[in-house]
mmCIF file of N, CA and C in Angstrom:
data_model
loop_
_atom_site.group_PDB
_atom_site.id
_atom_site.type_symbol
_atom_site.label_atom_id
_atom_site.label_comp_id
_atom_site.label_asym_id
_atom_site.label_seq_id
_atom_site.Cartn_x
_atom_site.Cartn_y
_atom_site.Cartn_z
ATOM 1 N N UNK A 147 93.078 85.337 105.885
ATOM 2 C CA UNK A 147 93.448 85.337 104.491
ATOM 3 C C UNK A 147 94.140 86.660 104.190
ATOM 4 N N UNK A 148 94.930 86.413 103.348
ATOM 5 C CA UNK A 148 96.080 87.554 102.932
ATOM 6 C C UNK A 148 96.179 87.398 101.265
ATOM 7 N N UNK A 149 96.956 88.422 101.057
ATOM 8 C CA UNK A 149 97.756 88.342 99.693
ATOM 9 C C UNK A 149 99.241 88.309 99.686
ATOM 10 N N UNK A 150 99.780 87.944 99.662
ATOM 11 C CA UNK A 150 101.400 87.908 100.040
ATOM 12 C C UNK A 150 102.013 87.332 98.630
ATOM 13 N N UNK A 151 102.098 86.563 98.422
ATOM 14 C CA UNK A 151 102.175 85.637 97.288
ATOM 15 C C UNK A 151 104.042 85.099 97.647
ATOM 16 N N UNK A 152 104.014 85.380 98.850
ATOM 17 C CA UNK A 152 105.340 85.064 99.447
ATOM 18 C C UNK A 152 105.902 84.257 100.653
ATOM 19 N N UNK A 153 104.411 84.411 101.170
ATOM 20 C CA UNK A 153 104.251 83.896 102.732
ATOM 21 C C UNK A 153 104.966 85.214 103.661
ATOM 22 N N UNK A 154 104.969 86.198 103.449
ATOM 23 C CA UNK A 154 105.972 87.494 103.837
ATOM 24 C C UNK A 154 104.953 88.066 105.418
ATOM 25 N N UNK A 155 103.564 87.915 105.372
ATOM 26 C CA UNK A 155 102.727 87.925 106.285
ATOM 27 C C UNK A 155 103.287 87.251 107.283
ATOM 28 N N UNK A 156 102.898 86.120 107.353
ATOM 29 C CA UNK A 156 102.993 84.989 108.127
ATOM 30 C C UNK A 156 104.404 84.959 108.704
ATOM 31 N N UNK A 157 105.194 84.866 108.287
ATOM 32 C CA UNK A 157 107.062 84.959 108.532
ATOM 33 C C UNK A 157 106.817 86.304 109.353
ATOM 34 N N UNK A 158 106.600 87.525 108.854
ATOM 35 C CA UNK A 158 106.960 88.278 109.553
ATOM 36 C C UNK A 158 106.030 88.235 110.862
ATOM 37 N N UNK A 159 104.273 87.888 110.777
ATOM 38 C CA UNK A 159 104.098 88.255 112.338
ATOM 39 C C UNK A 159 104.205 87.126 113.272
ATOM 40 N N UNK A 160 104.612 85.896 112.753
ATOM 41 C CA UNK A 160 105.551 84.649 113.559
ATOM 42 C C UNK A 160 106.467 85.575 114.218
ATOM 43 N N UNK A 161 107.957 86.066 113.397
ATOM 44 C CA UNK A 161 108.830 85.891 114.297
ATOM 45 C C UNK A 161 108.114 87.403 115.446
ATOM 46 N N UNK A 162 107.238 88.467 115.270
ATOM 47 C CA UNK A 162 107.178 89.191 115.861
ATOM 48 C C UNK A 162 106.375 88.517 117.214
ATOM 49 N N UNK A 163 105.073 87.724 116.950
ATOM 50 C CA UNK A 163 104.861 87.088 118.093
ATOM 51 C C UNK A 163 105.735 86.461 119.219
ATOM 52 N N UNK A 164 107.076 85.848 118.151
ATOM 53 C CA UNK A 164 108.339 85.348 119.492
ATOM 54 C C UNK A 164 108.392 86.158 120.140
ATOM 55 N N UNK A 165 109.323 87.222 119.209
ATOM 56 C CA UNK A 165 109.642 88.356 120.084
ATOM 57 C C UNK A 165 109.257 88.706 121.117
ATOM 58 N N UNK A 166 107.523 88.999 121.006
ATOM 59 C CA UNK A 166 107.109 89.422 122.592
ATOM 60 C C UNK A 166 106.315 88.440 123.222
ATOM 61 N N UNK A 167 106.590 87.438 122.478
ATOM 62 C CA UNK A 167 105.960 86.179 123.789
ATOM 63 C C UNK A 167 104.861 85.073 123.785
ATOM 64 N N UNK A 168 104.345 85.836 122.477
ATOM 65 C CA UNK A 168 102.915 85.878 122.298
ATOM 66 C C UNK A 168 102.854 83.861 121.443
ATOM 67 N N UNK A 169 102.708 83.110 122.208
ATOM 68 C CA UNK A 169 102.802 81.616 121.215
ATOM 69 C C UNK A 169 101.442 81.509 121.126
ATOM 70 N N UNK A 170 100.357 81.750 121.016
ATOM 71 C CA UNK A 170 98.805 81.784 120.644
ATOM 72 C C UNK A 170 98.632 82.834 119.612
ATOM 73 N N UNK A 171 99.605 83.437 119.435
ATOM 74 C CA UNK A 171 99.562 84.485 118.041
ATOM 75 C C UNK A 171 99.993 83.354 116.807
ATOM 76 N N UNK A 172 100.683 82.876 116.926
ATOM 77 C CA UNK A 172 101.952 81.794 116.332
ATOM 78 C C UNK A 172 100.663 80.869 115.786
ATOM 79 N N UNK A 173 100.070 79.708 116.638
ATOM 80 C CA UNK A 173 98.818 78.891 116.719
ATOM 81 C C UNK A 173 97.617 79.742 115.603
ATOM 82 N N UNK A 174 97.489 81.033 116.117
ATOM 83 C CA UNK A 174 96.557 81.361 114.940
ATOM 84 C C UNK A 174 97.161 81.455 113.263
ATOM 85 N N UNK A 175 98.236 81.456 113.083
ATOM 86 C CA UNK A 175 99.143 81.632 111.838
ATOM 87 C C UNK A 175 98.506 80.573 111.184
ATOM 88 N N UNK A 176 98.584 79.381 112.231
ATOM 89 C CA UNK A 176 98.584 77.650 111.115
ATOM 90 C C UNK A 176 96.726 77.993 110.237
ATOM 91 N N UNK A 177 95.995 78.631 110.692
ATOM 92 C CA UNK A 177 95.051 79.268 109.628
ATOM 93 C C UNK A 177 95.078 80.158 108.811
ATOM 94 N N UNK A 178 96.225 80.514 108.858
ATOM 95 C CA UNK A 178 96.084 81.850 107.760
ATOM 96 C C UNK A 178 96.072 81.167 106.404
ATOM 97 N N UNK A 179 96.085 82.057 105.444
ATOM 98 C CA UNK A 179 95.998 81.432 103.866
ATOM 99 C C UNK A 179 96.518 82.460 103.240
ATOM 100 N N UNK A 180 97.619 82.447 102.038
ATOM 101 C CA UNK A 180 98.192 83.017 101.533
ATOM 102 C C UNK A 180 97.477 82.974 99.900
ATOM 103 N N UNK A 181 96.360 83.833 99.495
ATOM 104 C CA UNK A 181 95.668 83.511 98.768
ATOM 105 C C UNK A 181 96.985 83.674 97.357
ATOM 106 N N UNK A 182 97.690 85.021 97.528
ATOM 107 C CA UNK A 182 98.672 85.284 96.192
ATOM 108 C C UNK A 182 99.682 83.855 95.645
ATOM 109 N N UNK A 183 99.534 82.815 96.699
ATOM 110 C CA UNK A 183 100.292 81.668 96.447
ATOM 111 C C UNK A 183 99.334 80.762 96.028
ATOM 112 N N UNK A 184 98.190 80.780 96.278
ATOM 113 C CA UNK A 184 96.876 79.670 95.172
ATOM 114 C C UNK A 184 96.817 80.593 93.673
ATOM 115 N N UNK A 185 96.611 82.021 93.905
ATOM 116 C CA UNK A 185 96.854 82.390 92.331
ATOM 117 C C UNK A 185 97.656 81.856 91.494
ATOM 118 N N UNK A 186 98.427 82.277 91.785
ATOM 119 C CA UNK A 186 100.114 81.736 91.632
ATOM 120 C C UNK A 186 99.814 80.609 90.797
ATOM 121 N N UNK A 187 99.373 79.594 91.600
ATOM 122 C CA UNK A 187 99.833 77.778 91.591
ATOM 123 C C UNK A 187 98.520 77.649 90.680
ATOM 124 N N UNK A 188 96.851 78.056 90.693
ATOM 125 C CA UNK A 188 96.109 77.355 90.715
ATOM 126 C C UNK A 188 94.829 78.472 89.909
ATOM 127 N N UNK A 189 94.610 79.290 90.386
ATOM 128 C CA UNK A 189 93.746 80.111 89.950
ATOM 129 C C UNK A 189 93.539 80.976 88.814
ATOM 130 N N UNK A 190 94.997 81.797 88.581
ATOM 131 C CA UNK A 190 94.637 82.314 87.127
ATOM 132 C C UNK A 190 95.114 82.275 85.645
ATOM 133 N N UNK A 191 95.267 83.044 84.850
ATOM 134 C CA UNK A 191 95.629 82.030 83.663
ATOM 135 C C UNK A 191 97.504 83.273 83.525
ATOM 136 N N UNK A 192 97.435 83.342 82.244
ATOM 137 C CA UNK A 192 99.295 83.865 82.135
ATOM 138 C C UNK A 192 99.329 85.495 82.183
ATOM 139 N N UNK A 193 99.190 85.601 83.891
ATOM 140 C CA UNK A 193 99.385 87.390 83.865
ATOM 141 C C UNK A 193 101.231 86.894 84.560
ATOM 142 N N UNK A 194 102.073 87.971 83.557
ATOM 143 C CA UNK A 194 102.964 88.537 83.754
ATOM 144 C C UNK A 194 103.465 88.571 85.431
ATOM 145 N N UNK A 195 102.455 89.097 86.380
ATOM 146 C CA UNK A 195 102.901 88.968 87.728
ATOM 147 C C UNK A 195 101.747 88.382 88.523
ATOM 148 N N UNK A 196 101.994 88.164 89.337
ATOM 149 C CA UNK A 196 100.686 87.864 89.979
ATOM 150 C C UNK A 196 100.293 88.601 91.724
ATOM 151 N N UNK A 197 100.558 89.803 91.581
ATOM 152 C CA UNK A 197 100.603 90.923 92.882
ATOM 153 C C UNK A 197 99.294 91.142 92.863
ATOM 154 N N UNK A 198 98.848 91.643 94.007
ATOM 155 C CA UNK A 198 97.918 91.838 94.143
ATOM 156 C C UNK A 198 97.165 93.218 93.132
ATOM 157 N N UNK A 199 97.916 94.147 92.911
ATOM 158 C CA UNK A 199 97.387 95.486 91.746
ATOM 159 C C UNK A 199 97.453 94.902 90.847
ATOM 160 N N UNK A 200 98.108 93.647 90.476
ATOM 161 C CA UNK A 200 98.076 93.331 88.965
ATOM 162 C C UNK A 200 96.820 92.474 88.902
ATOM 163 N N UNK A 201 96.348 91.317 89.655
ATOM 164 C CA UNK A 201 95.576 90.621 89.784
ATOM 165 C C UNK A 201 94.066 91.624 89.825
ATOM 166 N N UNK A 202 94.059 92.444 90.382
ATOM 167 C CA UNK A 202 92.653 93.263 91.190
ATOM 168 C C UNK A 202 92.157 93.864 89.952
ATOM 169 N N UNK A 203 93.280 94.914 89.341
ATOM 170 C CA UNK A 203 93.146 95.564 88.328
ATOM 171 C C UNK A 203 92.871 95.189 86.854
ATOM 172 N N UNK A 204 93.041 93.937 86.625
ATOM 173 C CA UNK A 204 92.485 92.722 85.711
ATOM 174 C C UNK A 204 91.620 92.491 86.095
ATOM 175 N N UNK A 205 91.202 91.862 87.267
ATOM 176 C CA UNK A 205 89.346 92.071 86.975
ATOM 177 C C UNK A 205 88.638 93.030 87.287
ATOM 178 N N UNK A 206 89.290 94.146 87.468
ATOM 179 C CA UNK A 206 88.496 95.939 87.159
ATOM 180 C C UNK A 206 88.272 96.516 88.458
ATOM 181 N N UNK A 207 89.307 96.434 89.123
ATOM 182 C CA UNK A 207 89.574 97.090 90.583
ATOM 183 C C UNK A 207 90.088 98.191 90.320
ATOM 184 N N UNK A 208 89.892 99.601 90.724
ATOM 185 C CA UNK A 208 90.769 101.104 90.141
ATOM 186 C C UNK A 208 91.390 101.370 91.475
ATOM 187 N N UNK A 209 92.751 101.398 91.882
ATOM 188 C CA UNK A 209 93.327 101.988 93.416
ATOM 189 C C UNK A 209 92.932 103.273 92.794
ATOM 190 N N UNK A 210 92.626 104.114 94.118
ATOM 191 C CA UNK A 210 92.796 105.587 94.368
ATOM 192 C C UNK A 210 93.597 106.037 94.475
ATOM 193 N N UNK A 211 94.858 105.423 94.392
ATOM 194 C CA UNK A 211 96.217 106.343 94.152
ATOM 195 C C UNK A 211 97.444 105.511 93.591
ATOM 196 N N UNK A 212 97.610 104.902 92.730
ATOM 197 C CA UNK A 212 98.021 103.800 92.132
ATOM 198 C C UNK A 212 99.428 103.734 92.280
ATOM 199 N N UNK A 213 100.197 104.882 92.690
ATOM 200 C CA UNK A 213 101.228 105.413 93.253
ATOM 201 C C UNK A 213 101.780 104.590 94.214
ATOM 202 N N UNK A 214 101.164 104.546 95.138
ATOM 203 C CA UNK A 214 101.775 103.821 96.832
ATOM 204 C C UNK A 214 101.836 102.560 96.409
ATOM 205 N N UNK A 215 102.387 101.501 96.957
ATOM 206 C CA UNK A 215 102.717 100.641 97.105
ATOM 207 C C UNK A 215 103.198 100.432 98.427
ATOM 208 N N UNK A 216 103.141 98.476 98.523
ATOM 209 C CA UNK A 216 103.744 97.893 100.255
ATOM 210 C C UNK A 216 104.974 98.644 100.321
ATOM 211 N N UNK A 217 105.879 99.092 99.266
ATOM 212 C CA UNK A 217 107.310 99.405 99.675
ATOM 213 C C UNK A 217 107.133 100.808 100.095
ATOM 214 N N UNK A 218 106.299 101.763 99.539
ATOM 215 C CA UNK A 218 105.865 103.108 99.967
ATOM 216 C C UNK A 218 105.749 103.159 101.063
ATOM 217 N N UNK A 219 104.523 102.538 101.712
ATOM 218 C CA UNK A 219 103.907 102.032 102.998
ATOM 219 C C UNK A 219 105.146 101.940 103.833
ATOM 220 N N UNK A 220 105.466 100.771 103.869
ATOM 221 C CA UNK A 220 106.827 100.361 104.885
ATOM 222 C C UNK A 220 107.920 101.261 105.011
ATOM 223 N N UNK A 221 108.570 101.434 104.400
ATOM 224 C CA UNK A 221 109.524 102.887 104.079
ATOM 225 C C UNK A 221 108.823 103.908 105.234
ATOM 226 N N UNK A 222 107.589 104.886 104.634
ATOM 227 C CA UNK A 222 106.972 105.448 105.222
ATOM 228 C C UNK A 222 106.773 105.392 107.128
ATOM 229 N N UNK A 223 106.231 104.334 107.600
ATOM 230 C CA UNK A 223 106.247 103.599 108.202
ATOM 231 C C UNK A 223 107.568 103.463 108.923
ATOM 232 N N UNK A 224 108.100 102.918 108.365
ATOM 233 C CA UNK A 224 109.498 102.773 109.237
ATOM 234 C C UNK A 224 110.685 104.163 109.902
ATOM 235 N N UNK A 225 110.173 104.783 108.549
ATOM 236 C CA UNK A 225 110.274 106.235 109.045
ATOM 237 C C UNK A 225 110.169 106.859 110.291
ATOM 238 N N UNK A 226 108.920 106.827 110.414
ATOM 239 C CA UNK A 226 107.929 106.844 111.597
ATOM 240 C C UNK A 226 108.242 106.386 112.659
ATOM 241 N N UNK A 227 109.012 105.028 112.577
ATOM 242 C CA UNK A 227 108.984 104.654 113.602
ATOM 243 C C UNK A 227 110.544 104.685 114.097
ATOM 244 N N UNK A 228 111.450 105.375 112.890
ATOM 245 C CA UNK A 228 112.769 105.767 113.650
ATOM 246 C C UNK A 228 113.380 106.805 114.065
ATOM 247 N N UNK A 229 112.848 107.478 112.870
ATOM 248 C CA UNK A 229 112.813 109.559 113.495
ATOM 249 C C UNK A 229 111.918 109.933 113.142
ATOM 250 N N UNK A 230 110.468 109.588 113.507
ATOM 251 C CA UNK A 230 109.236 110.461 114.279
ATOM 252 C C UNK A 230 108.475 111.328 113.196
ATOM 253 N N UNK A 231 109.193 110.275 111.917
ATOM 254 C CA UNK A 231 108.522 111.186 110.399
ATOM 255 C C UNK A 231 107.327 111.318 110.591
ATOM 256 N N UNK A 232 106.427 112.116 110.409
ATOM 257 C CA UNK A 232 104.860 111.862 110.442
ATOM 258 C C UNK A 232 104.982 111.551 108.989
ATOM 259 N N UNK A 233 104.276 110.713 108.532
ATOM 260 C CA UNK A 233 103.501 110.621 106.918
ATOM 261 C C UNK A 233 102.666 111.018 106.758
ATOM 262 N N UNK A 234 102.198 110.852 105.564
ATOM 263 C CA UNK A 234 100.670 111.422 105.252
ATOM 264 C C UNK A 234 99.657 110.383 105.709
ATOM 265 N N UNK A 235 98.588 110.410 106.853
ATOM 266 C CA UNK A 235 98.686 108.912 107.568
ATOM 267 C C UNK A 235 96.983 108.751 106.816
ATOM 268 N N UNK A 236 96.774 109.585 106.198
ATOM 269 C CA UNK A 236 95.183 109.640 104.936
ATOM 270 C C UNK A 236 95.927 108.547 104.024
ATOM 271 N N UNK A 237 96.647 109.046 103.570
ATOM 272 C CA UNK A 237 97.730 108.307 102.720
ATOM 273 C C UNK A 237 97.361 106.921 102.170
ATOM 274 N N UNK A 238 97.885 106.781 103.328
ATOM 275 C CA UNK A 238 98.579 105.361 104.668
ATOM 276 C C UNK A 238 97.147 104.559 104.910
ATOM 277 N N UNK A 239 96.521 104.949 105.337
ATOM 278 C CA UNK A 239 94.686 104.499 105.334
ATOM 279 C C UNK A 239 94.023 104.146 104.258
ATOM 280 N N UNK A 240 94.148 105.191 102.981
ATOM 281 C CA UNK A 240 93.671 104.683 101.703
ATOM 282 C C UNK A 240 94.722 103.665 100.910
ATOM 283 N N UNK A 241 95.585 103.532 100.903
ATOM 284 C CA UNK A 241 96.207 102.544 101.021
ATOM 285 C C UNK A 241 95.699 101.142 101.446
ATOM 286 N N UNK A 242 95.927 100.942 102.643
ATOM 287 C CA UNK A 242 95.319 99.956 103.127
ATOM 288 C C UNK A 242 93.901 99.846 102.908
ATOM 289 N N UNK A 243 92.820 100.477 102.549
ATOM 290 C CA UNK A 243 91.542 100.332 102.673
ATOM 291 C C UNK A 243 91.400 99.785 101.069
ATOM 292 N N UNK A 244 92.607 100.218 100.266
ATOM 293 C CA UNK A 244 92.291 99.719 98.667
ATOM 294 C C UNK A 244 93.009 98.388 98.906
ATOM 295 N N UNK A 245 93.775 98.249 99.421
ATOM 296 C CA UNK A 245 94.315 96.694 99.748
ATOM 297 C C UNK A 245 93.320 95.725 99.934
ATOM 298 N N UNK A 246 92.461 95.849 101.115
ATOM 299 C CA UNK A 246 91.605 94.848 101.102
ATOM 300 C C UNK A 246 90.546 94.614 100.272
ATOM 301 N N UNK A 247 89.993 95.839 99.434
ATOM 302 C CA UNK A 247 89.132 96.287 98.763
ATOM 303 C C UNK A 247 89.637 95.589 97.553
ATOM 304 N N UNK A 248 91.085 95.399 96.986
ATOM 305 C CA UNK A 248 91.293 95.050 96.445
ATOM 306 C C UNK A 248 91.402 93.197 96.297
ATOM 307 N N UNK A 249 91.984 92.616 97.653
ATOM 308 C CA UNK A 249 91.632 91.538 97.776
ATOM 309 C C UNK A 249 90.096 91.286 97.820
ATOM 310 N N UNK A 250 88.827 92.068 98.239
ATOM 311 C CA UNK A 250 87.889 91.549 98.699
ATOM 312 C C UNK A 250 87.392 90.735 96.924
ATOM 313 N N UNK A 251 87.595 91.703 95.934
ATOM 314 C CA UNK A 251 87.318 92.526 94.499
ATOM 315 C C UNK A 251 88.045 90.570 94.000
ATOM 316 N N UNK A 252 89.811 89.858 94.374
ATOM 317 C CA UNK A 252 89.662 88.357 94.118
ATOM 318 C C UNK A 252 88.767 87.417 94.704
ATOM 319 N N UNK A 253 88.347 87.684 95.912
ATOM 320 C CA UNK A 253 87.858 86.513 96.300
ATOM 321 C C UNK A 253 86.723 86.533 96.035
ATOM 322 N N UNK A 254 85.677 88.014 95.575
ATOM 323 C CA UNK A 254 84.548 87.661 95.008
ATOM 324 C C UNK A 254 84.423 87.397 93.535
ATOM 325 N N UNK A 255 85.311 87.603 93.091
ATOM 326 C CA UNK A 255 85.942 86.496 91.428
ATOM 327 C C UNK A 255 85.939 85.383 91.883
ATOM 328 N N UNK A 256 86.381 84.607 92.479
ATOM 329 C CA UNK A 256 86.825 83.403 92.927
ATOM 330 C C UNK A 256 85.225 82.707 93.147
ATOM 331 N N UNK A 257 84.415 83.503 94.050
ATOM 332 C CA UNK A 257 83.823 82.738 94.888
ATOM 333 C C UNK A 257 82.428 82.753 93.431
ATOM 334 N N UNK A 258 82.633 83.452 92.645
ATOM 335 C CA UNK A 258 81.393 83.880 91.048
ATOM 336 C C UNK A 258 81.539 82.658 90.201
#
């Protein structure tokens, strides 16, 4: 399970599994779940967007740095991985650790 609300997960680590070979990476995809696309369609009532900070933070999720964002991240990231930027990789960690924290924060709405 993800938040994407795009299918942007799934697309991207499909075609990366081609890439290196991997068709049992591919096979695990057909389980994934794109929870930001049941919001979307099914779950909540008329928020303006339906992203994951907008969703989390409506039912009283606080990020620790409300700043970063996936486009921060990736940017960052890509950086990294073309001229050897170091980032701030604390950053980069709390980031991601409020991501899921933040998904964990819908699905135990969901599941209440």
């Amino acid at each position: 399970m993800y938040y994407g609300g795009n299918y942007f997960d799934e697309q991207c680590l499909s075609r990366r599994f081609e890439e290196h070979g991997i068709p049992e990476g591919i096979n695990h995809l057909e389980r994934a779940h794109d929870l930001g696309i049941t919001a979307q369609q099914e779950l909540f009532g008329p928020f303006n967007r339906h992203k994951l900070d907008v969703v989390a933070s409506a039912l009283g999720f606080e990020y620790q740095d409300p700043t970063v964002d996936g486009f921060v991240v990736g940017s960052k990231y890509t950086r990294y991985l073309l001229d050897g930027e170091e980032p701030d990789w604390d950053q980069l960690k709390q980031y991601n650790n409020d991501d899921v924290t933040a998904l964990k924060t819908i699905v135990d709405h969901i599941r209440s």
